[in-house]
């Protein structure tokens, strides 16, 4: 994979569009990205990673922070990357999620993340995907590297360079798992463990079930619980309980036979006692009935007399009824003629005359009933006319007011338009002032940082001066004691290294306070470190002063109080412009509505005039109808309060005449019926031989009373016949005189019943225990049979689960996934040692430590360093800063080779390193540069990020990131001119 072109806009510190062409840098092979601290060098790598994966290594989980703080309001944020992978050229464009101003109104809205992927077809770019999820799906097979792999093999980002070297075993496990995708081994380990656990749980559950069944079976049989769950023991227990149930069944059969005999004896005693009772009751009943015989004979005589008068009773009742009807008719005639007066001779004739008068009044009566309706209609018509006049007046007034309202709205719109026109200028001023406020904040921070850097520089200078003084003092003491040191090394017969004489007559004694070479060398090293610290502090102070100058330039000399006041004024102006724009739009909308209302009013006025004319005509017609009807009704009154009252009085007179006529007719009919009934009564009495009607009424009985008396007589006769028949029965008459022993036989029956029920209960319980025992024995046998296969599986899966999770016979205590990753780590270490040995002149080599970890922690992924000077391994944490950088670089390059091979042989044409060059001395830096320069073999391009001046001299090609006066950054390419 080769990166060819990068375009950045509104991203990180880059406000304006920056375009980087990597083709000239590819020709150089090794290039440098330089710039002052904080200028945005690492942001170039962030942009590359964001374009490919949608996230940046330094902004994980904070996509909204990717947008440049220096970008103009409404300006876009996007990164476009062109690359060659898989023999094809691709272009990916991606924008993060960020807040932008609303297109209408105030405030901001969220701009969603976006991404597109295009492929070059030789003539033009062709779209492949247009959504972030689709772009990620298409880029996966093209890049063949995950994000973590990309950050370990192509983009060695700041803060992650030494991560792999110094990581703990568990941290290194997570990183290697992400790079090599070994989750399948972890899943296999979990699956094997889950299978073993499931088998153990199943067997434990089956064993618990079997043990519970054995305990229940022992309790059921009242035997001791066996130590082992033996199916044979369970079958034997079930057999013994079945034999016991058979013995109890024989006892129950004998108890049933005894109960049957006792039951028969008790039944015979009850039957004899019943015959004796019936005989005694029949004799007593006959005596009681014979005592009532005189009463029954009197009832028979009374019933016979009532039956004899039955033929006469209808005639008696008819005579009584017709006589009562004649009296009622006389009273009705008197009541009907009373209201008419004494001068009425023929009520029928006078009633016919009144019918004619009432017929003539019907039409006037209808008109009188209609008078309220006609009056209401006349009033309603008048109100409609008045309402129409009011509506016409209101519409006319509103139409007359429209010109004034139109002029006022036009004036309001013009005034609001004038204020709203200043909105863009106010917003621009507000944005400018906000930048000034931000610059003031940066100025305060830069001033504090500059003061701190100056203080640090003073402290570093003091430390350097102290180190120089100590070194000079040690050198002076060394020089003063040099003769003693030389004399200490003189040997008899050997020449003096100063004078050459072999004789040493009076050598000076060595002073113990004289410093040796090691002390002087240590002081010189401390002085060198102090000098480096002073130089670094000076650089930091210079950078802080430059940052302060840039911040002061960005403020333009403004004070915080002035800026705050101006910000408030600008914000108020923006709000006022927004309010004015709203008022302007509202006035314009109201003017449109006003014009529409004017047209509507013209049509409404014409319609209202027409409606007024129509309603006036309707009111005149309704008033004419009312006046005509009222005149005809008055003429028909003839002194009455109303036509209805006159008609009601006439109807009442006519009804009274008709009632009198009907009463006369009914009196005549009642008299004739009474005479006929009296004649029929005289004939009936003579035929029956009864003296008169009064005697017939005395002998008569109501039908219900007569039926009740007859029922009493028949009841007495039935009881007498029953008692006589009972005494005549042979069973009753032949009953023995000695009382039957009902109580004794019943007691014997109950005792036999108790014995039968007790043995039946014992039999049921015994059979239930035998059935339960048989079921439990069968269940125990089934569990024993069903778990045989699971026990065999567990004997295989259990030890396997222990081994893959680092237990059991696994001597290394290494899990399966760790074992696989340990093999990968050995490959990485082997690849890293090729370069580390060369960079350290063979002193250091990395070693893979697969020994067991402390206190059962994960093992197999340890790293240590073999120091050839001592011949012993030591922890990687004991390396110095420069040694750690070389080891990290070698390990990162080895990791890159192994990961790319694991990813299917991905070709890595471009590599970026952003870490640690400033901590290296010149010799170590040269060694690292030689290693990185060797990566150019085969056309590979390496980009380094550093502000070390020596590297800028050695690597002429590169990119320079510089800070602009407004605080944002820009990228400038440095490509050496070919001669």
PDB file of C-alpha atoms in Angstrom, residues 643-736:
ATOM      1  CA  UNK A 643    -111.049  31.082  19.399  1.00  0.00           C
ATOM      2  CA  UNK A 644    -109.677  28.051  21.210  1.00  0.00           C
ATOM      3  CA  UNK A 645    -111.575  28.988  24.391  1.00  0.00           C
ATOM      4  CA  UNK A 646    -114.848  29.469  22.439  1.00  0.00           C
ATOM      5  CA  UNK A 647    -114.343  26.128  20.650  1.00  0.00           C
ATOM      6  CA  UNK A 648    -113.584  24.352  23.933  1.00  0.00           C
ATOM      7  CA  UNK A 649    -116.794  25.680  25.543  1.00  0.00           C
ATOM      8  CA  UNK A 650    -118.889  24.573  22.548  1.00  0.00           C
ATOM      9  CA  UNK A 651    -117.260  21.095  22.581  1.00  0.00           C
ATOM     10  CA  UNK A 652    -117.980  20.746  26.319  1.00  0.00           C
ATOM     11  CA  UNK A 653    -121.721  21.562  25.744  1.00  0.00           C
ATOM     12  CA  UNK A 654    -121.902  19.143  22.845  1.00  0.00           C
ATOM     13  CA  UNK A 655    -120.240  16.346  24.914  1.00  0.00           C
ATOM     14  CA  UNK A 656    -122.692  16.919  27.810  1.00  0.00           C
ATOM     15  CA  UNK A 657    -125.669  16.583  25.411  1.00  0.00           C
ATOM     16  CA  UNK A 658    -124.287  13.340  24.068  1.00  0.00           C
ATOM     17  CA  UNK A 659    -123.748  11.982  27.612  1.00  0.00           C
ATOM     18  CA  UNK A 660    -127.398  12.736  28.562  1.00  0.00           C
ATOM     19  CA  UNK A 661    -128.617  11.023  25.396  1.00  0.00           C
ATOM     20  CA  UNK A 662    -126.507   7.921  26.186  1.00  0.00           C
ATOM     21  CA  UNK A 663    -127.725   7.794  29.867  1.00  0.00           C
ATOM     22  CA  UNK A 664    -131.402   7.762  28.784  1.00  0.00           C
ATOM     23  CA  UNK A 665    -130.760   4.886  26.397  1.00  0.00           C
ATOM     24  CA  UNK A 666    -128.950   2.778  29.030  1.00  0.00           C
ATOM     25  CA  UNK A 667    -131.782   3.343  31.668  1.00  0.00           C
ATOM     26  CA  UNK A 668    -134.369   1.952  29.322  1.00  0.00           C
ATOM     27  CA  UNK A 669    -132.275  -1.145  28.535  1.00  0.00           C
ATOM     28  CA  UNK A 670    -131.574  -1.819  32.273  1.00  0.00           C
ATOM     29  CA  UNK A 671    -135.299  -1.724  33.162  1.00  0.00           C
ATOM     30  CA  UNK A 672    -136.168  -4.287  30.500  1.00  0.00           C
ATOM     31  CA  UNK A 673    -133.363  -6.658  31.625  1.00  0.00           C
ATOM     32  CA  UNK A 674    -134.455  -6.466  35.311  1.00  0.00           C
ATOM     33  CA  UNK A 675    -138.079  -7.442  34.493  1.00  0.00           C
ATOM     34  CA  UNK A 676    -136.920 -10.467  32.474  1.00  0.00           C
ATOM     35  CA  UNK A 677    -134.564 -11.690  35.283  1.00  0.00           C
ATOM     36  CA  UNK A 678    -137.342 -11.516  37.942  1.00  0.00           C
ATOM     37  CA  UNK A 679    -139.631 -13.745  35.852  1.00  0.00           C
ATOM     38  CA  UNK A 680    -136.879 -16.383  35.364  1.00  0.00           C
ATOM     39  CA  UNK A 681    -136.166 -16.477  39.138  1.00  0.00           C
ATOM     40  CA  UNK A 682    -139.806 -17.218  40.054  1.00  0.00           C
ATOM     41  CA  UNK A 683    -139.881 -20.175  37.646  1.00  0.00           C
ATOM     42  CA  UNK A 684    -136.582 -21.639  38.977  1.00  0.00           C
ATOM     43  CA  UNK A 685    -137.655 -21.477  42.648  1.00  0.00           C
ATOM     44  CA  UNK A 686    -140.923 -23.254  41.846  1.00  0.00           C
ATOM     45  CA  UNK A 687    -139.168 -25.997  39.950  1.00  0.00           C
ATOM     46  CA  UNK A 688    -136.624 -26.630  42.812  1.00  0.00           C
ATOM     47  CA  UNK A 689    -139.202 -26.495  45.609  1.00  0.00           C
ATOM     48  CA  UNK A 690    -137.353 -23.745  47.447  1.00  0.00           C
ATOM     49  CA  UNK A 691    -139.375 -21.231  49.409  1.00  0.00           C
ATOM     50  CA  UNK A 692    -137.701 -18.014  48.219  1.00  0.00           C
ATOM     51  CA  UNK A 693    -134.426 -16.506  47.026  1.00  0.00           C
ATOM     52  CA  UNK A 694    -133.237 -15.869  50.608  1.00  0.00           C
ATOM     53  CA  UNK A 695    -133.375 -19.615  51.432  1.00  0.00           C
ATOM     54  CA  UNK A 696    -131.403 -20.408  48.292  1.00  0.00           C
ATOM     55  CA  UNK A 697    -128.742 -17.850  49.219  1.00  0.00           C
ATOM     56  CA  UNK A 698    -128.442 -19.401  52.778  1.00  0.00           C
ATOM     57  CA  UNK A 699    -127.923 -22.984  51.530  1.00  0.00           C
ATOM     58  CA  UNK A 700    -125.477 -22.030  48.813  1.00  0.00           C
ATOM     59  CA  UNK A 701    -121.727 -22.489  49.302  1.00  0.00           C
ATOM     60  CA  UNK A 702    -118.899 -21.068  47.219  1.00  0.00           C
ATOM     61  CA  UNK A 703    -117.310 -23.682  44.960  1.00  0.00           C
ATOM     62  CA  UNK A 704    -113.959 -23.466  46.726  1.00  0.00           C
ATOM     63  CA  UNK A 705    -115.542 -23.942  50.154  1.00  0.00           C
ATOM     64  CA  UNK A 706    -117.602 -26.884  48.958  1.00  0.00           C
ATOM     65  CA  UNK A 707    -114.512 -28.483  47.336  1.00  0.00           C
ATOM     66  CA  UNK A 708    -112.535 -28.050  50.574  1.00  0.00           C
ATOM     67  CA  UNK A 709    -115.270 -29.762  52.591  1.00  0.00           C
ATOM     68  CA  UNK A 710    -115.406 -32.608  50.104  1.00  0.00           C
ATOM     69  CA  UNK A 711    -111.610 -32.963  50.293  1.00  0.00           C
ATOM     70  CA  UNK A 712    -111.772 -33.239  54.102  1.00  0.00           C
ATOM     71  CA  UNK A 713    -114.324 -36.027  53.834  1.00  0.00           C
ATOM     72  CA  UNK A 714    -112.284 -37.900  51.197  1.00  0.00           C
ATOM     73  CA  UNK A 715    -109.125 -37.534  53.306  1.00  0.00           C
ATOM     74  CA  UNK A 716    -110.742 -39.108  56.332  1.00  0.00           C
ATOM     75  CA  UNK A 717    -112.005 -41.988  54.220  1.00  0.00           C
ATOM     76  CA  UNK A 718    -108.541 -42.527  52.650  1.00  0.00           C
ATOM     77  CA  UNK A 719    -106.761 -42.600  56.051  1.00  0.00           C
ATOM     78  CA  UNK A 720    -109.322 -45.057  57.446  1.00  0.00           C
ATOM     79  CA  UNK A 721    -108.928 -47.359  54.414  1.00  0.00           C
ATOM     80  CA  UNK A 722    -105.107 -47.203  54.654  1.00  0.00           C
ATOM     81  CA  UNK A 723    -104.973 -48.096  58.334  1.00  0.00           C
ATOM     82  CA  UNK A 724    -107.384 -50.985  57.780  1.00  0.00           C
ATOM     83  CA  UNK A 725    -105.304 -52.316  54.858  1.00  0.00           C
ATOM     84  CA  UNK A 726    -102.067 -52.025  56.881  1.00  0.00           C
ATOM     85  CA  UNK A 727    -103.449 -54.139  59.668  1.00  0.00           C
ATOM     86  CA  UNK A 728    -104.689 -56.679  57.151  1.00  0.00           C
ATOM     87  CA  UNK A 729    -101.113 -57.149  55.666  1.00  0.00           C
ATOM     88  CA  UNK A 730     -99.660 -60.581  56.586  1.00  0.00           C
ATOM     89  CA  UNK A 731     -96.113 -59.280  57.204  1.00  0.00           C
ATOM     90  CA  UNK A 732     -97.374 -56.634  59.618  1.00  0.00           C
ATOM     91  CA  UNK A 733     -99.906 -58.892  61.334  1.00  0.00           C
ATOM     92  CA  UNK A 734     -97.349 -61.759  61.571  1.00  0.00           C
ATOM     93  CA  UNK A 735     -94.526 -59.687  63.124  1.00  0.00           C
ATOM     94  CA  UNK A 736     -93.141 -61.299  66.323  1.00  0.00           C
TER      95      UNK A 736
END
